[in-house]
Amino acid sequence: MIDERAYELLCCQLGLANEEKAGLRKQVNELIARLKAIEESNKENSKALVNTVNELSVTVENYRKEMELMRKQLEAKDEVNRMLANEISNLRLQLEDSRKHRFGRTSEQIG
């Protein structure tokens, strides 16, 4: 009788252990599925990030080229401004020089 009770108790405990094992297996399988989904998502996100970085690199390179072009244009305009400033300075000197001679004595006044 005691052996039957011990046997039934062990069978009951074995059944509970198997149920618990099945529950744990189900949880493990769900966790594995979630992990796979996360890995797939990470792969997609990584690809998207790589594409974004590549696009940004191209954009930065285009801006760098545009800035270089603008810098060269500014240098050319600076050179034009320097030449115009020199020309204005020369014209101002010529004007001042001609004013000095304009008020000098003429040949009629000398004789």
PDB file of C-alpha atoms in Angstrom:
ATOM      1  CA  MET A   1       0.000   0.000   0.000  1.00  0.00           C
ATOM      2  CA  ILE A   2       2.788   2.382   0.860  1.00  0.00           C
ATOM      3  CA  ASP A   3       4.539   1.446  -2.351  1.00  0.00           C
ATOM      4  CA  GLU A   4       1.393   2.238  -4.365  1.00  0.00           C
ATOM      5  CA  ARG A   5       1.063   5.611  -2.664  1.00  0.00           C
ATOM      6  CA  ALA A   6       4.735   6.389  -3.268  1.00  0.00           C
ATOM      7  CA  TYR A   7       4.323   5.268  -6.870  1.00  0.00           C
ATOM      8  CA  GLU A   8       1.223   7.468  -7.359  1.00  0.00           C
ATOM      9  CA  LEU A   9       2.985  10.392  -5.685  1.00  0.00           C
ATOM     10  CA  LEU A  10       6.010   9.974  -7.914  1.00  0.00           C
ATOM     11  CA  CYS A  11       3.789   9.674 -10.986  1.00  0.00           C
ATOM     12  CA  CYS A  12       1.949  12.837  -9.956  1.00  0.00           C
ATOM     13  CA  GLN A  13       5.239  14.653  -9.375  1.00  0.00           C
ATOM     14  CA  LEU A  14       6.532  13.373 -12.714  1.00  0.00           C
ATOM     15  CA  GLY A  15       3.402  14.649 -14.435  1.00  0.00           C
ATOM     16  CA  LEU A  16       3.790  18.069 -12.803  1.00  0.00           C
ATOM     17  CA  ALA A  17       7.480  18.128 -13.735  1.00  0.00           C
ATOM     18  CA  ASN A  18       6.609  17.259 -17.336  1.00  0.00           C
ATOM     19  CA  GLU A  19       3.980  20.023 -17.430  1.00  0.00           C
ATOM     20  CA  GLU A  20       6.491  22.473 -16.011  1.00  0.00           C
ATOM     21  CA  LYS A  21       9.070  21.254 -18.523  1.00  0.00           C
ATOM     22  CA  ALA A  22       6.577  21.739 -21.375  1.00  0.00           C
ATOM     23  CA  GLY A  23       5.795  25.241 -20.132  1.00  0.00           C
ATOM     24  CA  LEU A  24       9.483  26.096 -19.936  1.00  0.00           C
ATOM     25  CA  ARG A  25      10.080  24.643 -23.398  1.00  0.00           C
ATOM     26  CA  LYS A  26       7.250  26.821 -24.732  1.00  0.00           C
ATOM     27  CA  GLN A  27       8.816  29.899 -23.088  1.00  0.00           C
ATOM     28  CA  VAL A  28      12.238  29.012 -24.516  1.00  0.00           C
ATOM     29  CA  ASN A  29      10.752  28.603 -28.006  1.00  0.00           C
ATOM     30  CA  GLU A  30       8.956  31.955 -27.697  1.00  0.00           C
ATOM     31  CA  LEU A  31      12.168  33.613 -26.533  1.00  0.00           C
ATOM     32  CA  ILE A  32      14.096  32.070 -29.434  1.00  0.00           C
ATOM     33  CA  ALA A  33      11.465  33.347 -31.869  1.00  0.00           C
ATOM     34  CA  ARG A  34      11.664  36.844 -30.340  1.00  0.00           C
ATOM     35  CA  LEU A  35      15.454  36.740 -30.476  1.00  0.00           C
ATOM     36  CA  LYS A  36      15.361  35.777 -34.162  1.00  0.00           C
ATOM     37  CA  ALA A  37      12.908  38.608 -34.857  1.00  0.00           C
ATOM     38  CA  ILE A  38      15.198  41.058 -33.042  1.00  0.00           C
ATOM     39  CA  GLU A  39      18.216  39.807 -35.003  1.00  0.00           C
ATOM     40  CA  GLU A  40      16.353  40.233 -38.294  1.00  0.00           C
ATOM     41  CA  SER A  41      15.270  43.703 -37.268  1.00  0.00           C
ATOM     42  CA  ASN A  42      18.854  44.559 -36.322  1.00  0.00           C
ATOM     43  CA  LYS A  43      20.082  43.330 -39.708  1.00  0.00           C
ATOM     44  CA  GLU A  44      17.510  45.490 -41.493  1.00  0.00           C
ATOM     45  CA  ASN A  45      18.330  48.456 -39.272  1.00  0.00           C
ATOM     46  CA  SER A  46      22.044  47.920 -39.863  1.00  0.00           C
ATOM     47  CA  LYS A  47      21.485  47.916 -43.620  1.00  0.00           C
ATOM     48  CA  ALA A  48      19.382  51.059 -43.306  1.00  0.00           C
ATOM     49  CA  LEU A  49      22.081  52.712 -41.192  1.00  0.00           C
ATOM     50  CA  VAL A  50      24.787  51.779 -43.692  1.00  0.00           C
ATOM     51  CA  ASN A  51      22.667  53.220 -46.510  1.00  0.00           C
ATOM     52  CA  THR A  52      22.034  56.384 -44.500  1.00  0.00           C
ATOM     53  CA  VAL A  53      25.742  56.773 -43.723  1.00  0.00           C
ATOM     54  CA  ASN A  54      26.602  56.287 -47.396  1.00  0.00           C
ATOM     55  CA  GLU A  55      23.990  58.855 -48.452  1.00  0.00           C
ATOM     56  CA  LEU A  56      25.273  61.306 -45.853  1.00  0.00           C
ATOM     57  CA  SER A  57      28.842  60.762 -47.036  1.00  0.00           C
ATOM     58  CA  VAL A  58      27.814  61.597 -50.596  1.00  0.00           C
ATOM     59  CA  THR A  59      25.923  64.667 -49.364  1.00  0.00           C
ATOM     60  CA  VAL A  60      28.901  65.850 -47.301  1.00  0.00           C
ATOM     61  CA  GLU A  61      31.222  65.356 -50.287  1.00  0.00           C
ATOM     62  CA  ASN A  62      28.859  67.358 -52.507  1.00  0.00           C
ATOM     63  CA  TYR A  63      28.738  70.166 -49.927  1.00  0.00           C
ATOM     64  CA  ARG A  64      32.536  70.104 -49.661  1.00  0.00           C
ATOM     65  CA  LYS A  65      32.848  70.465 -53.433  1.00  0.00           C
ATOM     66  CA  GLU A  66      30.282  73.262 -53.445  1.00  0.00           C
ATOM     67  CA  MET A  67      32.151  75.049 -50.642  1.00  0.00           C
ATOM     68  CA  GLU A  68      35.422  74.707 -52.553  1.00  0.00           C
ATOM     69  CA  LEU A  69      33.802  76.169 -55.653  1.00  0.00           C
ATOM     70  CA  MET A  70      32.382  79.059 -53.615  1.00  0.00           C
ATOM     71  CA  ARG A  71      35.785  79.655 -52.017  1.00  0.00           C
ATOM     72  CA  LYS A  72      37.372  79.893 -55.457  1.00  0.00           C
ATOM     73  CA  GLN A  73      34.627  82.259 -56.600  1.00  0.00           C
ATOM     74  CA  LEU A  74      35.218  84.429 -53.531  1.00  0.00           C
ATOM     75  CA  GLU A  75      38.949  84.493 -54.214  1.00  0.00           C
ATOM     76  CA  ALA A  76      38.253  85.557 -57.810  1.00  0.00           C
ATOM     77  CA  LYS A  77      35.901  88.304 -56.624  1.00  0.00           C
ATOM     78  CA  ASP A  78      38.492  89.432 -54.076  1.00  0.00           C
ATOM     79  CA  GLU A  79      41.038  89.712 -56.894  1.00  0.00           C
ATOM     80  CA  VAL A  80      38.582  91.751 -58.999  1.00  0.00           C
ATOM     81  CA  ASN A  81      37.916  94.000 -55.985  1.00  0.00           C
ATOM     82  CA  ARG A  82      41.675  94.506 -55.480  1.00  0.00           C
ATOM     83  CA  MET A  83      42.115  95.423 -59.135  1.00  0.00           C
ATOM     84  CA  LEU A  84      39.177  97.847 -58.999  1.00  0.00           C
ATOM     85  CA  ALA A  85      40.500  99.403 -55.790  1.00  0.00           C
ATOM     86  CA  ASN A  86      43.908  99.903 -57.471  1.00  0.00           C
ATOM     87  CA  GLU A  87      42.239 101.408 -60.520  1.00  0.00           C
ATOM     88  CA  ILE A  88      40.193 103.763 -58.332  1.00  0.00           C
ATOM     89  CA  SER A  89      43.339 104.744 -56.454  1.00  0.00           C
ATOM     90  CA  ASN A  90      45.190 105.422 -59.721  1.00  0.00           C
ATOM     91  CA  LEU A  91      42.290 107.468 -61.081  1.00  0.00           C
ATOM     92  CA  ARG A  92      42.127 109.464 -57.851  1.00  0.00           C
ATOM     93  CA  LEU A  93      45.862 110.211 -58.112  1.00  0.00           C
ATOM     94  CA  GLN A  94      45.452 111.239 -61.760  1.00  0.00           C
ATOM     95  CA  LEU A  95      42.537 113.487 -60.829  1.00  0.00           C
ATOM     96  CA  GLU A  96      44.487 115.135 -58.027  1.00  0.00           C
ATOM     97  CA  ASP A  97      47.467 115.588 -60.345  1.00  0.00           C
ATOM     98  CA  SER A  98      45.318 117.194 -63.067  1.00  0.00           C
ATOM     99  CA  ARG A  99      43.762 119.591 -60.545  1.00  0.00           C
ATOM    100  CA  LYS A 100      47.224 120.825 -59.549  1.00  0.00           C
ATOM    101  CA  HIS A 101      48.089 121.643 -63.151  1.00  0.00           C
ATOM    102  CA  ARG A 102      44.715 123.193 -63.916  1.00  0.00           C
ATOM    103  CA  PHE A 103      45.329 126.107 -61.616  1.00  0.00           C
ATOM    104  CA  GLY A 104      48.879 126.760 -62.762  1.00  0.00           C
ATOM    105  CA  ARG A 105      49.708 129.930 -64.802  1.00  0.00           C
ATOM    106  CA  THR A 106      48.929 129.770 -68.465  1.00  0.00           C
ATOM    107  CA  SER A 107      51.236 131.000 -71.221  1.00  0.00           C
ATOM    108  CA  GLU A 108      48.997 134.054 -71.737  1.00  0.00           C
ATOM    109  CA  GLN A 109      49.334 134.984 -68.100  1.00  0.00           C
ATOM    110  CA  ILE A 110      53.089 134.662 -68.170  1.00  0.00           C
ATOM    111  CA  GLY A 111      53.653 137.026 -71.112  1.00  0.00           C
TER     112      GLY A 111
END
